[in-house]
């Protein structure tokens, strides 16, 4: 056996009989006894055109974390013999803190044990293995790591070391989970929307007294439904503010301060925004045909607040019409009033009170909203 200085400070080349060269990666001599990373060579004229400085520079500069361990799989092995700077950046552990330890110390309660068993089975068979699981940084935070472990074999084809290339895929996994959730939400929403369109179609047909009235009412309701969905999909959290639902219906009639809106910022999830948006459309349509907005001097005021009731929060809003035609309660329950009195209550648990005040129609509605 012959020993010579390596091309990089802190490393050396050890040549064994038969032309096998071993590169000692060196490092701080204070850690536990170091292992050697074997580089298969059969030519005594090392390095024969291969500049070890370039090889080491490539590993040190790699964006992926790289661990090299000994071959034994039973505890206390495998033992880490090398960790590159990317591993330190990913985990918070410096190389001298991990050399001599088993990679198992990175595992924790969230680590997938079934995956670890599959990893061991593949490595025992001498195969490479690619997997993904949860590991833990030095500061205790969890991260999702993807790794590819490959064997390093000696001249006799026996495994001498494992090389593990690792990357932090926490952000990618979170993005994929969000995408999957959005696909499920979209599938659910499409089904609900089609059911809503069918219900609107059937109800409009029953309540319309003529074909032109049917066409006008059905088109208005579908356009309103589309506006609500547009507001929901434009928001990353898939919610719509109550004020934006109001403005989508009432802004076209806001000239001369005819519309007054007062209340806190409140976001409604899609399962509430859709029926609430439809109810606001029916209230607006009724005001245009029979109420305050049918008179040039008529006004509509909508006020709302969030109230605490037992363990729930409630959205309480009052639709109040002023200076319109003499108010009267409807003698026939059309789709709009049926939506407010029955469907809104059934879908959202709303409480509805309709009153014909001397100054105009007043509708008070309260419904439970999610906390936060």
Coordinates of C-alpha atoms in Angstrom, one line a residue:
X1 CA 0.0 0.0 0.0
X2 CA 1.3 3.4 -1.0
X3 CA 0.1 6.8 0.2
X4 CA 0.5 10.1 -1.6
X5 CA -0.8 13.6 -1.1
X6 CA -4.0 14.3 -3.0
X7 CA -4.6 17.2 -5.4
X8 CA -6.7 19.1 -2.8
X9 CA -5.6 20.1 0.7
X10 CA -7.0 17.8 3.2
X11 CA -7.4 14.7 1.0
X12 CA -5.0 11.9 0.1
X13 CA -4.8 9.1 -2.3
X14 CA -4.1 5.6 -1.0
X15 CA -3.2 2.9 -3.6
X16 CA -3.6 -0.7 -2.8
X17 CA -2.0 -3.6 -4.6
X18 CA -3.9 -4.4 -7.8
X19 CA -4.3 -0.8 -8.9
X20 CA -7.2 0.1 -6.6
X21 CA -7.1 3.8 -5.6
X22 CA -9.0 5.1 -2.6
X23 CA -9.6 8.9 -2.1
X24 CA -9.8 10.0 1.5
X25 CA -12.0 13.1 1.5
X26 CA -10.3 14.3 4.6
X27 CA -11.9 17.1 6.7
X28 CA -11.7 18.0 10.4
X29 CA -9.7 15.4 12.2
X30 CA -11.8 15.8 15.3
X31 CA -14.8 13.8 14.2
X32 CA -15.0 10.0 14.7
X33 CA -12.7 7.8 12.6
X34 CA -13.3 8.5 8.9
X35 CA -14.1 6.0 6.3
X36 CA -12.8 6.1 2.8
X37 CA -14.7 6.8 -0.4
X38 CA -13.6 4.2 -2.9
X39 CA -13.1 5.3 -6.4
X40 CA -12.8 2.3 -8.8
X41 CA -9.6 2.5 -10.8
X42 CA -7.5 -0.2 -12.4
X43 CA -4.9 2.1 -13.9
X44 CA -1.9 2.8 -11.6
X45 CA -1.3 6.1 -13.5
X46 CA -3.8 7.9 -11.3
X47 CA -5.6 10.2 -12.1
X48 CA -5.2 9.5 -15.9
X49 CA -6.8 12.8 -17.1
X50 CA -9.3 13.1 -14.2
X51 CA -8.7 16.1 -12.1
X52 CA -9.9 15.3 -8.6
X53 CA -10.2 19.0 -7.9
X54 CA -12.9 19.3 -10.5
X55 CA -14.8 16.2 -9.1
X56 CA -14.7 17.6 -5.6
X57 CA -15.6 21.1 -6.7
X58 CA -18.6 19.7 -8.6
X59 CA -19.9 17.8 -5.5
X60 CA -19.2 20.8 -3.2
X61 CA -21.1 23.2 -5.6
X62 CA -24.0 20.8 -6.3
X63 CA -27.4 22.2 -5.5
X64 CA -28.5 18.8 -4.3
X65 CA -27.5 17.5 -0.9
X66 CA -25.1 14.6 -1.1
X67 CA -24.4 12.1 1.6
X68 CA -21.9 9.2 1.4
X69 CA -22.3 6.4 3.9
X70 CA -20.7 3.1 4.7
X71 CA -22.3 -0.1 3.3
X72 CA -23.7 -1.8 6.4
X73 CA -27.4 -1.4 6.9
X74 CA -27.8 -2.7 10.5
X75 CA -27.5 -0.3 13.3
X76 CA -25.4 1.6 14.2
X77 CA -24.8 1.8 10.4
X78 CA -24.8 3.0 7.8
X79 CA -22.3 5.7 9.0
X80 CA -22.1 9.0 7.2
X81 CA -18.6 9.6 5.9
X82 CA -19.2 12.7 3.8
X83 CA -21.8 15.5 3.6
X84 CA -21.6 18.3 1.1
X85 CA -22.5 22.0 1.8
X86 CA -25.9 21.6 0.2
X87 CA -26.8 19.1 2.9
X88 CA -25.8 21.6 5.6
X89 CA -28.0 24.3 3.9
X90 CA -31.0 21.8 3.8
X91 CA -30.8 20.4 7.3
X92 CA -28.9 23.0 9.3
X93 CA -26.3 20.5 10.3
X94 CA -22.7 21.1 9.5
X95 CA -20.6 18.3 8.1
X96 CA -18.6 17.7 11.3
X97 CA -21.9 17.3 13.2
X98 CA -23.1 14.4 11.1
X99 CA -20.0 12.5 10.1
X100 CA -19.8 9.3 12.1
X101 CA -23.6 9.3 12.7
X102 CA -26.3 7.3 11.0
X103 CA -28.8 9.2 8.7
X104 CA -31.5 7.8 10.9
X105 CA -31.0 10.7 13.3
X106 CA -32.8 12.9 10.8
X107 CA -36.0 10.8 11.1
X108 CA -38.9 11.6 13.4
X109 CA -42.6 10.9 14.2
X110 CA -43.7 12.0 10.8
X111 CA -41.3 9.8 8.8
X112 CA -43.0 7.2 6.7
X113 CA -41.9 3.8 8.3
X114 CA -43.4 1.8 5.4
X115 CA -41.1 3.7 3.0
X116 CA -38.1 3.1 5.2
X117 CA -38.9 -0.7 5.1
X118 CA -39.1 -0.5 1.3
X119 CA -35.8 1.4 1.2
X120 CA -34.0 -1.2 3.3
X121 CA -35.4 -4.1 1.2
X122 CA -34.1 -2.5 -2.0
X123 CA -30.7 -1.7 -0.5
X124 CA -30.4 -5.2 0.9
X125 CA -30.9 -6.5 -2.6
X126 CA -28.2 -4.3 -3.8
X127 CA -30.5 -2.0 -5.8
X128 CA -30.7 1.7 -6.1
X129 CA -33.8 3.3 -4.4
X130 CA -35.7 6.5 -4.9
X131 CA -38.2 7.7 -2.3
X132 CA -39.7 10.6 -0.5
X133 CA -40.6 11.1 3.2
X134 CA -40.6 13.6 6.1
X135 CA -37.3 14.4 7.8
X136 CA -36.4 16.9 10.5
X137 CA -33.9 19.8 10.5
X138 CA -31.6 20.8 13.3
X139 CA -34.1 23.4 14.5
X140 CA -36.8 20.8 14.7
X141 CA -38.8 21.8 11.7
X142 CA -40.0 19.2 9.3
X143 CA -39.2 19.1 5.6
X144 CA -40.1 16.7 2.8
X145 CA -37.0 15.1 1.3
X146 CA -36.7 13.2 -1.9
X147 CA -33.6 11.0 -2.2
X148 CA -31.9 8.7 -4.7
X149 CA -29.6 6.1 -3.0
X150 CA -27.2 4.3 -5.3
X151 CA -24.5 1.7 -4.4
X152 CA -20.8 2.1 -4.9
X153 CA -19.1 -1.2 -5.7
X154 CA -15.5 -2.3 -5.3
X155 CA -13.4 -4.3 -7.8
X156 CA -15.1 -7.5 -6.4
X157 CA -18.5 -6.0 -7.0
X158 CA -19.2 -5.9 -3.3
X159 CA -21.0 -2.8 -2.1
X160 CA -18.6 -0.6 -0.1
X161 CA -20.6 2.6 0.2
X162 CA -24.0 4.3 -0.5
X163 CA -24.3 7.7 -2.2
X164 CA -27.5 9.5 -1.4
X165 CA -28.5 12.5 -3.5
X166 CA -31.2 14.5 -1.7
X167 CA -33.4 17.5 -2.3
X168 CA -35.9 19.4 -0.3
X169 CA -39.3 19.1 -2.1
X170 CA -41.4 20.6 0.7
X171 CA -42.6 23.5 -1.5
X172 CA -43.2 21.2 -4.5
X173 CA -45.3 18.8 -2.4
X174 CA -47.3 21.6 -0.9
X175 CA -48.0 23.0 -4.4
X176 CA -49.0 19.5 -5.6
X177 CA -51.3 19.1 -2.6
X178 CA -52.9 22.5 -3.3
X179 CA -53.4 21.5 -7.0
X180 CA -55.0 18.2 -6.1
X181 CA -57.3 20.0 -3.6
X182 CA -58.2 22.6 -6.2
X183 CA -59.0 19.8 -8.8
X184 CA -61.3 18.1 -6.2
X185 CA -62.9 21.5 -5.4
X186 CA -63.4 22.2 -9.1
X187 CA -65.0 18.8 -9.7
X188 CA -67.3 19.4 -6.7
X189 CA -68.2 22.9 -7.8
X190 CA -68.9 21.9 -11.4
X191 CA -71.3 19.2 -10.2
X192 CA -73.0 21.7 -7.8
X193 CA -73.2 24.4 -10.5
X194 CA -74.8 22.0 -13.0
X195 CA -77.3 21.0 -10.3
X196 CA -78.0 24.7 -9.6
X197 CA -78.5 25.6 -13.2
X198 CA -81.0 22.7 -13.5
X199 CA -82.8 23.9 -10.5
X200 CA -82.9 27.5 -11.7
X201 CA -84.2 26.3 -15.1
X202 CA -87.0 24.2 -13.6
X203 CA -88.0 26.9 -11.1
X204 CA -88.0 29.7 -13.7
X205 CA -90.2 27.6 -16.0
X206 CA -92.7 27.0 -13.2
X207 CA -92.8 30.7 -12.1
X208 CA -92.7 32.4 -15.5
X209 CA -96.1 33.4 -17.0
X210 CA -94.8 33.9 -20.6
X211 CA -91.9 32.8 -22.7
X212 CA -90.3 36.3 -22.9
X213 CA -90.5 36.5 -19.1
X214 CA -88.8 33.1 -18.8
X215 CA -86.0 34.1 -21.1
X216 CA -85.4 37.4 -19.3
X217 CA -85.5 35.8 -15.8
X218 CA -83.4 32.7 -16.7
X219 CA -80.7 34.7 -18.5
X220 CA -80.4 37.2 -15.6
X221 CA -80.1 34.3 -13.1
X222 CA -77.4 32.5 -15.1
X223 CA -75.4 35.7 -15.6
X224 CA -75.6 36.4 -11.9
X225 CA -74.4 32.9 -11.1
X226 CA -71.5 33.4 -13.5
X227 CA -70.5 36.6 -11.8
X228 CA -70.4 34.9 -8.5
X229 CA -68.2 32.1 -9.7
X230 CA -65.9 34.7 -11.3
X231 CA -65.5 36.4 -8.0
X232 CA -64.7 33.1 -6.3
X233 CA -62.2 31.9 -8.9
X234 CA -60.4 35.2 -9.0
X235 CA -59.5 34.8 -5.3
X236 CA -56.6 32.4 -4.4
X237 CA -58.5 31.3 -1.3
X238 CA -61.6 30.6 -3.4
X239 CA -63.8 33.0 -1.5
X240 CA -65.9 36.0 -2.3
X241 CA -66.4 39.1 -0.1
X242 CA -70.0 39.9 0.8
X243 CA -69.6 43.4 -0.4
X244 CA -68.3 42.3 -3.8
X245 CA -71.4 40.2 -4.2
X246 CA -73.6 43.2 -3.3
X247 CA -71.7 45.5 -5.7
X248 CA -71.9 43.0 -8.5
X249 CA -75.7 43.3 -8.4
X250 CA -76.2 46.9 -7.2
X251 CA -73.4 49.0 -8.7
X252 CA -75.2 49.5 -12.1
X253 CA -77.9 51.4 -10.1
X254 CA -75.7 53.4 -7.8
X255 CA -76.0 56.8 -9.6
X256 CA -77.2 59.7 -7.4
X257 CA -76.3 57.8 -4.3
X258 CA -79.2 55.5 -4.6
X259 CA -77.2 52.6 -3.1
X260 CA -75.8 52.6 0.4
X261 CA -73.6 49.7 1.6
X262 CA -72.3 49.6 5.2
X263 CA -70.6 46.7 6.9
X264 CA -67.3 45.0 7.7
X265 CA -65.1 43.1 5.3
X266 CA -66.4 39.5 5.3
X267 CA -65.3 36.6 3.0
X268 CA -67.7 33.9 2.2
X269 CA -66.6 30.4 1.0
X270 CA -68.1 29.2 -2.3
X271 CA -70.7 27.0 -0.6
X272 CA -72.2 30.2 0.9
X273 CA -71.3 32.7 -1.8
X274 CA -73.3 31.0 -4.5
X275 CA -76.7 30.9 -2.7
X276 CA -76.1 34.3 -1.1
X277 CA -75.2 35.7 -4.6
X278 CA -78.4 34.2 -6.0
X279 CA -80.5 35.7 -3.2
X280 CA -79.0 39.2 -3.8
X281 CA -79.8 38.9 -7.5
X282 CA -83.4 38.1 -6.7
X283 CA -83.7 41.0 -4.2
X284 CA -82.2 43.3 -6.9
X285 CA -84.5 42.0 -9.6
X286 CA -87.5 42.4 -7.3
X287 CA -86.5 46.0 -6.4
X288 CA -86.1 46.8 -10.1
X289 CA -89.6 45.4 -11.1
X290 CA -91.7 46.2 -8.1
X291 CA -89.7 48.1 -5.4
X292 CA -87.5 51.0 -4.8
X293 CA -85.3 50.7 -7.9
X294 CA -88.4 50.9 -10.1
X295 CA -88.7 54.6 -9.0
X296 CA -86.1 57.2 -10.1
X297 CA -86.0 58.5 -6.5
X298 CA -86.0 55.1 -4.8
X299 CA -83.0 54.0 -2.7
X300 CA -81.7 50.8 -1.3
X301 CA -79.6 50.5 1.9
X302 CA -77.9 47.3 2.9
X303 CA -76.2 47.0 6.3
X304 CA -74.5 43.9 7.7
X305 CA -72.6 42.8 10.7
X306 CA -71.0 39.6 12.1
X307 CA -72.7 38.5 15.4
X308 CA -71.7 35.9 17.9
X309 CA -74.3 33.3 18.6
X310 CA -73.4 30.4 20.9
X311 CA -70.5 28.7 19.3
X312 CA -71.2 30.1 15.8
X313 CA -70.7 33.4 14.1
X314 CA -73.6 34.8 12.1
X315 CA -73.8 37.2 9.2
X316 CA -76.8 39.4 9.8
X317 CA -77.8 41.7 7.0
X318 CA -80.8 44.0 6.4
X319 CA -82.0 44.9 2.9
X320 CA -84.0 48.1 3.2
X321 CA -85.8 49.9 0.4
X322 CA -86.8 53.6 0.6
X323 CA -89.0 56.0 -1.4
X324 CA -90.2 53.5 -3.9
X325 CA -93.8 52.4 -4.8
X326 CA -96.0 51.7 -1.9
X327 CA -94.7 48.4 -0.4
X328 CA -96.7 45.3 -0.3
X329 CA -96.0 41.7 0.5
X330 CA -96.1 39.5 -2.7
X331 CA -99.5 37.7 -3.2
X332 CA -97.8 34.9 -5.3
X333 CA -94.5 33.3 -4.3
X334 CA -92.3 33.4 -7.3
X335 CA -88.9 31.8 -7.6
X336 CA -87.2 34.8 -6.1
X337 CA -89.1 34.8 -2.8
X338 CA -89.1 31.0 -2.8
X339 CA -85.3 31.1 -3.1
X340 CA -85.0 33.5 -0.2
X341 CA -87.6 31.9 2.1
X342 CA -86.9 28.2 1.4
X343 CA -83.8 27.4 -0.6
X344 CA -81.5 29.9 1.1
X345 CA -82.7 28.6 4.5
X346 CA -82.3 25.0 3.5
X347 CA -78.8 25.4 1.9
X348 CA -77.3 27.8 4.5
X349 CA -79.4 27.5 7.6
X350 CA -80.5 31.1 7.1
X351 CA -83.3 32.9 9.1
X352 CA -85.4 35.2 6.9
X353 CA -87.9 37.9 8.0
X354 CA -89.8 39.9 5.3
X355 CA -91.7 43.0 6.3
X356 CA -93.5 45.8 4.4
X357 CA -92.5 48.9 6.3
X358 CA -94.3 52.2 5.4
X359 CA -91.1 53.5 3.7
X360 CA -90.4 50.3 1.7
X361 CA -89.7 46.6 1.8
X362 CA -87.4 45.4 4.6
X363 CA -85.8 41.9 4.5
X364 CA -83.7 40.7 7.4
X365 CA -81.5 37.7 6.9
X366 CA -79.1 35.9 9.2
X367 CA -77.0 32.9 8.4
X368 CA -74.1 31.0 10.1
X369 CA -70.6 31.7 8.7
X370 CA -67.3 29.9 9.3
X371 CA -65.2 31.1 12.2
X372 CA -62.1 33.0 11.0

